[in-house]
Coordinates of C-alpha atoms in Angstrom, one line a residue:
X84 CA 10.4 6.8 7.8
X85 CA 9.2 4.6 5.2
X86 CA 10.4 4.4 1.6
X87 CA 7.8 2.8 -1.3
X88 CA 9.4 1.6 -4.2
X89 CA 9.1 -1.3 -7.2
X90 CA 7.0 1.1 -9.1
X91 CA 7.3 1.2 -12.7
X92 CA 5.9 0.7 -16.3
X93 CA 3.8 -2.6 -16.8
X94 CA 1.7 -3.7 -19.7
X95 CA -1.7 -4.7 -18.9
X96 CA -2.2 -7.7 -17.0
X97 CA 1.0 -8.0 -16.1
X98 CA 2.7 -7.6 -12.2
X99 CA 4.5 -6.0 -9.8
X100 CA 5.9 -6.3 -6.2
X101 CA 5.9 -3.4 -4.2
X102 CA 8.2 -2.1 -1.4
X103 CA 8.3 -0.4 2.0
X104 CA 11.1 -0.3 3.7
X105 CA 10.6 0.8 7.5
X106 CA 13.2 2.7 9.1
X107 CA 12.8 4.5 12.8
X108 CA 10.6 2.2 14.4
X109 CA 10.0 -1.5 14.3
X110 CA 7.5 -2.7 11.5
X111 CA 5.8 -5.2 13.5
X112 CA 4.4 -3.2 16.4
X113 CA 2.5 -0.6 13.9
X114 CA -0.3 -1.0 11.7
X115 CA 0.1 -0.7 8.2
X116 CA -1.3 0.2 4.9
X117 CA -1.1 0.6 1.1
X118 CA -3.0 3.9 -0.3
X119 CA -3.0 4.6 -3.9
X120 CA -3.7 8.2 -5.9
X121 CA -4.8 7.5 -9.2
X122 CA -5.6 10.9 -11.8
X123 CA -8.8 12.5 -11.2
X124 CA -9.3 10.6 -7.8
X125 CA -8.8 11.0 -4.2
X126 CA -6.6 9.0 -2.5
X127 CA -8.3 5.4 -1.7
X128 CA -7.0 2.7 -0.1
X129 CA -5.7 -0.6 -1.2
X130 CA -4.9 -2.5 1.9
X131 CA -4.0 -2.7 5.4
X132 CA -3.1 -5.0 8.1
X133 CA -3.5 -4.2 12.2
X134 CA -3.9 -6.0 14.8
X135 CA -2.9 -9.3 12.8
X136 CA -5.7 -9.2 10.1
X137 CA -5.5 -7.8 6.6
X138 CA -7.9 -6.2 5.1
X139 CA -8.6 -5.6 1.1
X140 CA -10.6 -2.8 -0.4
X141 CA -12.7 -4.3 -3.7
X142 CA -9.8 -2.4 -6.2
X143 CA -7.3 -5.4 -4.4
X144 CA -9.5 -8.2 -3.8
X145 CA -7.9 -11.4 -6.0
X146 CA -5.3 -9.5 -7.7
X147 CA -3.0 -7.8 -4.9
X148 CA -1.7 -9.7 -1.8
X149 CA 0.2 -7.7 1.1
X150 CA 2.8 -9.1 3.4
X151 CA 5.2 -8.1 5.8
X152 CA 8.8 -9.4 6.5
X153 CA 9.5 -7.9 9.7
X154 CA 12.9 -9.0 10.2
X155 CA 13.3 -7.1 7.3
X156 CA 11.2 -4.2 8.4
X157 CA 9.4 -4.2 5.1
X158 CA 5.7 -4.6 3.5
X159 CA 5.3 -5.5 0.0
X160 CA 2.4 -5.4 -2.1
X161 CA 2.1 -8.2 -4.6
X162 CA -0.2 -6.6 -7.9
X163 CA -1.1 -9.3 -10.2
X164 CA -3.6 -8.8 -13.5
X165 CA -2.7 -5.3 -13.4
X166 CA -5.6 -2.8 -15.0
X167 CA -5.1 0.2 -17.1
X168 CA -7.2 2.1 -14.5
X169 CA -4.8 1.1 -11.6
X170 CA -2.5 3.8 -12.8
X171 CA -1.0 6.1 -10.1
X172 CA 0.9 6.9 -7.2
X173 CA 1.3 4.0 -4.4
X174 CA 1.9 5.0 -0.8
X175 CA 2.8 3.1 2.2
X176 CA 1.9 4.1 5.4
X177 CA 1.8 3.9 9.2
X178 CA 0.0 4.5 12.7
X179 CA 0.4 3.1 15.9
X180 CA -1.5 0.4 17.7
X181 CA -4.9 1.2 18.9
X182 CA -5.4 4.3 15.7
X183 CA -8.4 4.6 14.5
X184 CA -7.6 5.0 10.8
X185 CA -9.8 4.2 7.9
X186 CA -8.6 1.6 5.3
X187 CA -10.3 3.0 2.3
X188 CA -9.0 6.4 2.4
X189 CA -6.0 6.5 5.2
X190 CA -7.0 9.0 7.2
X191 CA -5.7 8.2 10.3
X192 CA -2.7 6.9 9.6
X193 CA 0.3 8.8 11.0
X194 CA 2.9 8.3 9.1
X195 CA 3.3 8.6 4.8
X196 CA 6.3 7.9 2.7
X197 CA 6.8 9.0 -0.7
X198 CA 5.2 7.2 -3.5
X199 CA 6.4 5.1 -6.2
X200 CA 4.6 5.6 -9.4
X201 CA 2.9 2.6 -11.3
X202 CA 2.0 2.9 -14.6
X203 CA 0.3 0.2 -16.4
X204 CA 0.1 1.0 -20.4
X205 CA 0.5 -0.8 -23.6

């Protein structure tokens, strides 16, 4: 299972530090990704890390930074200079070694948690 949270209400510019807490299998031997639903959009991707490279779509490049504490079984995702438009639902998710997922829109990945809602508003 994996469990997002650290969402919440955020002025412009400001940050956040989101969570994923892995429970069922062991965080370091999957790949692993951050997938955002924003209104009026499909789901894209924000970032993922397999096969010991992260990769950053252009919506995260400078502003977000993801890492993993895997004796803590968890991913965070560090947003800084948050923008009105990143507004929406932020998903973690999963997929074994070797799955051929793609890391702008996460299909592919096997395994989805709920989201935690980020709103960034004045």
């Amino acid at each position: 299972q994996l469990q997002a949270s650290g969402g919440g209400l955020v002025q412009p510019g400001g940050s956040l530090r989101l969570s994923c807490a892995v429970s069922g299998f062991t965080l370091a031997d999957y790949y692993i990704g951050w997938f955002r639903q924003v209104p009026g959009k499909e789901r894209e991707g924000v970032s993922s890390s397999s096969d010991g490279s992260t990769y950053y779509t252009d919506i995260a490049k400078g502003r977000f930074t993801m890492s993993r504490d895997n004796a803590k079984n968890t991913v965070y995702l560090q947003m800084n200079s948050l923008k009105l438009e990143d507004t929406g639902v932020y998903y973690c998710a999963a997929a074994k070694p070797g799955t051929d997922y793609d890391g702008n829109t996460g299909h592919g990945m096997e395994y989805w948690g709920k989201g935690t809602l980020v709103t960034v508003s004045s």
